[in-house]
Amino acid sequence: MVLSRSLLAILSASLFFGHNVQAAEPAPATANIAVPAPRSSDKESALIERGKYVAQLGDCVACHTANKVPAMAGGREFKTPFGTVYSTNITPDAQTGIGKYSF
C-alpha cells in the first residue's frame, strides 16, 4: 500500500511539473548534399565482408565442413534417430555451393 502511494505521488508530481515541457526544435534540414553512390565493387566488398562476419558468428564451419574437404563444402554426417543427415555445401561456388543464391 505504501509503495502504491509512493508511485502515485511520483506519477502525479511528474505530470504536474512536466506538463509544460516541450520537445526541442528539430534540427534544420541540410542543403541537398550530393553523396556519391558507392561503386559496385565497394558494395560487393562490403557484402562479402558481412557474409564472412555472419559465417564466423554462426560458426557455420562446425557443421558444414567434413574431414578432408575444403571448409564449408558440406558432407559432414550427422546420425540422428530419424536417419543420417549430411550438411550442405555453403561455399560461394556457383555450381556446387550457394554462389547463385540471392535475396
XYZ file of C-alpha atoms in Angstrom:
103
model
C 0.000 0.000 0.000
C 2.820 2.386 0.892
C 4.548 1.536 -2.388
C 1.347 2.260 -4.323
C 1.012 5.678 -2.700
C 4.655 6.460 -3.383
C 4.287 5.558 -7.043
C 1.091 7.594 -7.273
C 2.827 10.598 -5.705
C 5.767 10.334 -8.097
C 3.484 9.997 -11.107
C 1.332 12.945 -10.003
C 4.370 15.155 -9.416
C 5.875 14.275 -12.787
C 2.607 15.080 -14.553
C 2.165 18.350 -12.641
C 5.711 19.633 -13.102
C 6.313 18.128 -16.512
C 3.098 19.170 -18.259
C 4.704 22.269 -19.726
C 7.795 20.560 -21.105
C 8.100 20.771 -24.872
C 10.333 18.981 -27.291
C 13.275 20.875 -28.710
C 13.008 22.292 -32.189
C 14.149 19.833 -34.824
C 17.486 20.478 -36.457
C 17.185 22.406 -39.702
C 17.322 20.325 -42.845
C 20.642 20.349 -44.591
C 21.013 21.560 -48.128
C 20.860 18.989 -50.872
C 24.263 17.441 -50.499
C 25.255 15.110 -53.281
C 26.557 11.869 -51.849
C 28.322 9.738 -54.425
C 26.814 6.300 -54.852
C 29.183 3.535 -53.833
C 30.818 1.731 -56.688
C 29.583 -1.795 -57.206
C 32.945 -3.161 -56.115
C 32.556 -1.287 -52.815
C 29.079 -2.749 -52.332
C 30.301 -6.201 -53.246
C 33.302 -5.970 -50.925
C 31.091 -4.829 -48.065
C 28.660 -7.662 -48.745
C 31.465 -10.228 -48.776
C 32.865 -8.897 -45.503
C 29.398 -9.011 -43.941
C 28.977 -12.609 -45.090
C 32.323 -13.566 -43.559
C 31.280 -11.949 -40.302
C 27.922 -13.742 -40.200
C 29.519 -17.104 -41.068
C 32.100 -16.708 -38.302
C 29.487 -15.543 -35.818
C 27.250 -18.525 -36.586
C 30.204 -20.949 -36.539
C 28.961 -22.399 -39.839
C 32.247 -24.233 -40.359
C 31.459 -26.530 -37.417
C 28.593 -28.267 -39.215
C 29.288 -27.555 -42.880
C 32.833 -28.979 -43.027
C 33.584 -32.703 -43.159
C 37.011 -34.276 -42.673
C 39.490 -33.835 -45.520
C 37.321 -31.462 -47.587
C 37.523 -27.697 -48.108
C 35.898 -25.514 -45.456
C 32.135 -25.087 -45.820
C 31.955 -27.716 -48.600
C 29.438 -29.805 -46.688
C 29.239 -33.564 -46.481
C 29.527 -33.845 -42.716
C 27.498 -36.801 -41.490
C 25.064 -36.478 -38.591
C 23.462 -39.663 -37.294
C 20.052 -38.950 -35.812
C 17.167 -41.101 -34.542
C 15.355 -40.488 -37.837
C 18.306 -41.293 -40.094
C 21.585 -39.854 -41.298
C 21.666 -36.215 -42.383
C 24.511 -34.667 -44.399
C 25.380 -30.983 -44.194
C 25.110 -28.924 -47.370
C 27.772 -27.097 -49.339
C 27.631 -23.408 -48.465
C 30.715 -22.284 -50.376
C 30.296 -19.374 -52.809
C 30.753 -21.748 -55.760
C 28.030 -21.100 -58.361
C 27.782 -24.750 -59.470
C 28.023 -26.731 -56.237
C 27.523 -24.161 -53.481
C 25.313 -21.173 -52.856
C 27.020 -18.812 -55.307
C 23.862 -18.171 -57.324
C 21.611 -17.600 -54.322
C 20.115 -14.140 -53.852
C 17.669 -12.444 -51.535
